[in-house]
């Protein structure tokens, strides 16, 4: 695993704008950064990233199965008892899921360690699936990279195949894609997903989440009153379930992506459950719920709220001392404490690997770099290649 | 944009790129507008008028399952769809026949059938979704007598007719009755918290 400087494509910003990838630069700071790329060997990708990604996902599925039969752990993970029947129904039916992203700490030597699972609302999808691949093709064409350079990235093909499989059970039914109005990056993600769905022959339609309505039968409808049989929502379940129309989400009228059971995977309390069920697994870090005595025994630790995003409210410490903390709005939640696994440093950059799954299968990686050991929403996205 | 072919090393079980993916049509996918295309219909539309699934199927031989689904949908929705009356007498004044009590204590006329646009692809979910429930008046000397009518009282055709041309605006009933639609209230809790939902 190397970090290599690469000459930027001369007009990539214009090209990005043309593609509608308008958040390549955020508040004047680069988000897409192609001044360098990461290089992996094929063995690193296959043995240290791809295989552990598949294995970790399977651990999560086993843990969900176990958890739903364990009222004590459901309470410890702060899952509202009123939701247990709906969660059990969703899991028993194995309601289909679309995608996930595991965040891994990996320095090229392995084993990769799981930091968290973005199983409900993962993003950085367009830049991973499409834009970094376009970068590779164009850099090969320009002679900046050898023709033998490859990429760990089958995300787009797998998304299209997944939509085709899901659509087979819903012939002719439109699939709606919802995100909060005006949130540019989220609309980028649902627009891209909708294009993947169209590529699979699905009648894909976008809508603003705030316009969703319900009726007396607790069916989900568009503002015009059209029934929504099938909906992808880029909106976290823990918020969604608190809102007025929530009964329409859990009664099975509408097929939701991600399904309700997937919400459990994103709860960071699951990191403690995984360690409880699979202690010393090579790709897991010791983790405990904050109220477990063992949590206080970790010398270098990271404390995370069950549902924070983009590194918000994450605190790193050593013994009693706080080393680093990220601000955020999620501090009032229960926390999990995980053994610290420092991200590898390349120069001044701390590097995190986001490893994607579609339909339970590993599908590629995206790389984020931050100047802080906690990866935040300001972290830059860099492309990667496989060579050798 | 021109299509981009992937050149990745082919390895069927690997998660690496597998060549020859066609990117055509994937261009400008992140456009931020909401690109609904609303179906534009002419002013009048030909509809079929069916008392039950069997008559629908005779008119649309390829559409047995869809006819059945449309009929079942009508049966399931009649309590919510039908015009409501405070008493059985008032209901019978308008419609005659066997008015049915509702859980609310009100009364409604019986379901007489449903209408569907003709000449559309019946495998299309929207086809069933655009069906409208119909009622037939049994009381002489009323405007509904032996006529197909919708819940708004739109007078479609004689109850003997099995097709008609109607205002396209009448075929918008996967619209729930407006009085029953309510905002889901979605998006508020996140809005109060953070700038974006994603992680």
Coordinates of C-alpha atoms in Angstrom, one line a residue, chain A residues 91-359:
Chain A
X91 CA -35.4 -10.0 9.7
X92 CA -37.5 -13.2 9.5
X93 CA -38.6 -12.2 6.0
X94 CA -35.0 -11.3 5.2
X95 CA -36.2 -8.1 3.6
X96 CA -33.8 -7.5 0.8
X97 CA -31.0 -4.9 1.3
X98 CA -29.1 -3.0 -1.2
X99 CA -25.7 -1.9 0.1
X100 CA -23.4 -1.1 3.0
X101 CA -20.0 0.4 3.6
X102 CA -17.6 -0.9 6.3
X103 CA -15.0 1.5 7.5
X104 CA -11.6 -0.2 8.0
X105 CA -8.3 0.8 9.4
X106 CA -5.6 -0.9 7.2
X107 CA -2.0 0.0 6.8
X108 CA -1.0 -2.4 4.0
X109 CA 0.1 -5.2 6.4
X110 CA -3.1 -6.3 7.9
X111 CA -5.3 -7.5 9.3
X112 CA -7.7 -4.7 8.5
X113 CA -9.7 -3.7 11.6
X114 CA -13.4 -2.8 11.6
X115 CA -14.1 0.8 12.9
X116 CA -17.8 0.9 12.0
X117 CA -20.5 -0.2 9.7
X118 CA -22.5 2.3 7.6
X119 CA -25.3 0.0 6.8
X120 CA -28.2 2.4 6.7
X121 CA -27.3 5.5 4.8
X122 CA -23.8 5.1 3.3
X123 CA -22.6 7.7 0.9
X124 CA -19.5 8.7 -1.2
X125 CA -21.1 6.2 -3.7
X126 CA -20.8 8.2 -6.9
X127 CA -17.2 9.0 -6.4
X128 CA -16.4 5.4 -5.5
X129 CA -18.4 3.6 -8.1
X130 CA -18.1 5.9 -11.1
X131 CA -15.8 8.9 -10.7
X132 CA -12.7 7.1 -9.5
X133 CA -13.1 4.6 -12.3
X134 CA -13.3 7.3 -14.9
X135 CA -10.2 8.8 -13.3
X136 CA -8.4 5.5 -13.8
X137 CA -9.5 5.1 -17.4
X138 CA -8.5 8.6 -18.3
X139 CA -5.1 8.4 -16.5
X140 CA -4.4 5.2 -18.4
X141 CA -5.3 6.9 -21.7
X142 CA -3.1 9.8 -20.8
X143 CA -0.2 7.5 -20.1
X144 CA 0.0 8.6 -16.5
X145 CA -0.8 5.1 -15.3
X146 CA 0.2 1.7 -16.8
X147 CA -2.4 -0.2 -18.8
X148 CA -2.1 -3.0 -16.2
X149 CA -3.5 -0.8 -13.5
X150 CA -6.8 -2.1 -12.1
X151 CA -9.2 -1.0 -9.4
X152 CA -11.1 -2.8 -6.7
X153 CA -14.5 -1.6 -7.9
X154 CA -17.4 -3.5 -9.2
X155 CA -19.9 -1.3 -7.4
X156 CA -21.8 0.0 -10.3
X157 CA -22.2 -3.4 -12.0
X158 CA -23.4 -4.9 -8.8
X159 CA -25.8 -2.2 -8.0
X160 CA -27.4 -2.5 -11.4
X161 CA -27.6 -6.3 -11.0
X162 CA -29.1 -5.9 -7.6
X163 CA -31.8 -3.6 -8.8
X164 CA -32.6 -6.0 -11.6
X165 CA -33.0 -8.8 -9.1
X166 CA -35.1 -6.7 -6.8
X167 CA -37.3 -5.5 -9.7
X168 CA -38.0 -9.0 -10.8
X169 CA -40.4 -9.3 -7.8
X170 CA -42.1 -6.0 -8.6
X171 CA -42.8 -5.9 -12.3
X172 CA -43.9 -2.5 -13.5
X173 CA -43.8 -0.9 -10.1
X174 CA -42.0 2.4 -9.8
X175 CA -39.2 2.7 -7.3
X176 CA -39.0 6.0 -5.5
X177 CA -35.8 7.5 -4.2
X178 CA -36.1 10.0 -1.4
X179 CA -33.6 12.4 0.3
X180 CA -34.0 15.6 2.2
X181 CA -34.7 18.6 0.0
X182 CA -31.7 20.8 -0.9
X183 CA -29.0 18.5 0.5
X184 CA -26.7 18.5 -2.5
X185 CA -24.6 15.5 -1.7
X186 CA -27.6 13.3 -0.7
X187 CA -29.3 14.2 -4.0
X188 CA -26.2 13.3 -5.8
X189 CA -26.3 9.9 -4.2
X190 CA -30.0 9.2 -4.9
X191 CA -29.7 10.5 -8.4
X192 CA -26.9 8.1 -9.1
X193 CA -28.7 5.2 -7.5
X194 CA -31.8 6.0 -9.6
X195 CA -29.7 5.9 -12.7
X196 CA -28.3 2.5 -11.7
X197 CA -31.9 1.4 -11.2
X198 CA -32.9 2.7 -14.6
X199 CA -30.0 0.8 -16.0
X200 CA -31.8 -2.3 -14.6
X201 CA -35.0 -1.3 -16.3
X202 CA -36.7 0.1 -13.2
X203 CA -39.0 3.0 -13.4
X204 CA -37.0 5.2 -10.9
X205 CA -38.4 8.5 -9.6
X206 CA -36.9 11.0 -7.2
X207 CA -38.8 12.8 -4.5
X208 CA -38.2 15.1 -1.5
X209 CA -38.5 13.2 1.7
X210 CA -40.5 16.0 3.3
X211 CA -43.3 15.6 0.7
X212 CA -44.1 12.0 1.7
X213 CA -47.6 11.6 3.0
X214 CA -49.6 8.8 4.6
X215 CA -53.3 7.9 4.5
X216 CA -55.8 6.4 6.9
X217 CA -54.5 2.9 6.2
X218 CA -50.9 4.0 7.0
X219 CA -49.8 3.6 3.4
X220 CA -47.0 5.8 2.1
X221 CA -47.9 8.2 -0.7
X222 CA -46.5 10.9 -2.8
X223 CA -47.8 14.4 -2.2
X224 CA -50.0 13.8 -5.2
X225 CA -51.5 10.8 -3.5
X226 CA -49.8 8.1 -5.6
X227 CA -49.1 4.9 -3.7
X228 CA -45.4 4.2 -3.1
X229 CA -44.9 0.4 -3.4
X230 CA -41.1 0.6 -3.1
X231 CA -38.8 3.3 -1.7
X232 CA -35.1 3.9 -1.3
X233 CA -34.6 6.5 1.5
X234 CA -31.4 8.2 2.2
X235 CA -32.4 9.0 5.7
X236 CA -31.5 7.4 9.0
X237 CA -34.0 5.0 10.5
X238 CA -33.4 6.4 14.0
X239 CA -34.8 9.7 12.9
X240 CA -37.4 8.4 10.5
X241 CA -38.9 6.2 13.3
X242 CA -39.5 9.2 15.5
X243 CA -41.6 11.1 13.0
X244 CA -45.3 11.4 12.6
X245 CA -45.7 9.0 9.7
X246 CA -43.6 6.3 11.2
X247 CA -46.3 3.7 11.4
X248 CA -46.4 3.7 7.6
X249 CA -42.8 2.5 7.5
X250 CA -43.0 -0.6 9.6
X251 CA -46.3 -2.3 8.5
X252 CA -45.0 -3.9 5.4
X253 CA -47.1 -1.9 2.9
X254 CA -44.0 -0.4 1.3
X255 CA -40.7 -2.2 0.6
X256 CA -38.0 0.0 2.0
X257 CA -34.3 0.1 1.2
X258 CA -32.5 -0.2 3.4
X259 CA -34.9 -2.5 5.3
X260 CA -35.6 -2.0 9.0
X261 CA -33.3 -4.8 10.1
X262 CA -30.4 -3.1 8.5
X263 CA -30.8 -0.3 11.0
X264 CA -29.4 -2.6 13.6
X265 CA -26.1 -3.0 11.8
X266 CA -25.4 0.7 11.9
X267 CA -25.9 0.9 15.6
X268 CA -22.3 1.2 16.9
X269 CA -23.3 -0.7 20.0
X270 CA -23.1 -3.7 17.7
X271 CA -19.4 -3.4 17.8
X272 CA -19.6 -4.4 21.5
X273 CA -21.9 -7.3 20.6
X274 CA -19.6 -8.5 17.9
X275 CA -16.7 -8.6 20.3
X276 CA -18.9 -10.4 22.8
X277 CA -19.9 -13.0 20.3
X278 CA -16.7 -13.3 18.3
X279 CA -13.9 -12.3 20.8
X280 CA -10.4 -12.0 19.3
X281 CA -11.6 -12.2 15.7
X282 CA -8.7 -10.8 13.7
X283 CA -10.7 -8.1 12.0
X284 CA -12.4 -6.8 15.2
X285 CA -11.2 -4.5 17.8
X286 CA -12.1 -5.0 21.5
X287 CA -15.3 -3.0 22.2
X288 CA -17.6 -2.6 25.1
X289 CA -20.7 -0.7 25.9
X290 CA -19.7 2.4 27.9
X291 CA -21.4 1.1 31.0
X292 CA -19.5 -2.3 31.0
X293 CA -16.6 -2.4 33.5
X294 CA -14.3 -3.7 30.8
X295 CA -14.7 -0.4 28.9
X296 CA -12.6 1.3 31.6
X297 CA -9.9 -1.2 31.1
X298 CA -9.0 -0.1 27.6
X299 CA -5.8 2.0 27.7
X300 CA -6.1 3.6 24.3
X301 CA -9.8 4.0 23.5
X302 CA -12.3 5.7 21.2
X303 CA -15.7 6.5 22.4
X304 CA -18.6 6.7 19.9
X305 CA -22.3 7.5 20.2
X306 CA -24.5 4.6 18.9
X307 CA -25.6 6.7 15.9
X308 CA -23.2 9.5 15.2
X309 CA -22.2 10.3 11.5
X310 CA -19.1 11.7 9.9
X311 CA -17.1 11.3 13.0
X312 CA -19.3 13.6 15.1
X313 CA -19.0 13.3 18.9
X314 CA -16.2 10.8 18.6
X315 CA -13.7 11.1 21.4
X316 CA -10.2 9.5 21.6
X317 CA -8.4 9.0 24.8
X318 CA -5.6 7.3 26.8
X319 CA -6.6 6.3 30.3
X320 CA -8.3 9.2 31.9
X321 CA -6.9 11.7 29.4
X322 CA -8.8 13.0 26.3
X323 CA -6.5 13.2 23.2
X324 CA -8.8 14.3 20.5
X325 CA -12.5 15.0 20.2
X326 CA -14.8 15.9 17.3
X327 CA -17.7 18.2 17.9
X328 CA -21.3 17.2 17.0
X329 CA -24.9 17.0 17.9
X330 CA -25.1 13.4 18.9
X331 CA -23.6 13.5 22.4
X332 CA -26.8 12.6 24.3
X333 CA -26.9 9.0 23.2
X334 CA -25.5 5.8 24.8
X335 CA -21.9 5.2 23.8
X336 CA -19.7 2.3 22.8
X337 CA -16.0 2.3 23.7
X338 CA -13.6 0.6 21.3
X339 CA -9.9 -0.1 21.5
X340 CA -8.0 2.6 19.5
X341 CA -6.5 1.4 16.3
X342 CA -4.7 4.4 14.9
X343 CA -5.3 5.1 11.2
X344 CA -2.1 4.7 9.1
X345 CA -0.4 8.0 8.3
X346 CA 1.0 8.9 4.9
X347 CA 2.7 12.3 5.4
X348 CA 0.2 14.4 7.3
X349 CA -2.7 12.4 6.2
X350 CA -4.7 9.8 8.2
X351 CA -6.1 7.3 5.8
X352 CA -9.4 5.4 6.1
X353 CA -10.7 2.7 3.8
X354 CA -14.4 2.4 3.1
X355 CA -15.2 -1.1 1.8
X356 CA -18.5 -1.6 0.1
X357 CA -20.9 -4.5 -0.2
X358 CA -23.8 -4.9 -2.5
X359 CA -26.2 -7.8 -1.8

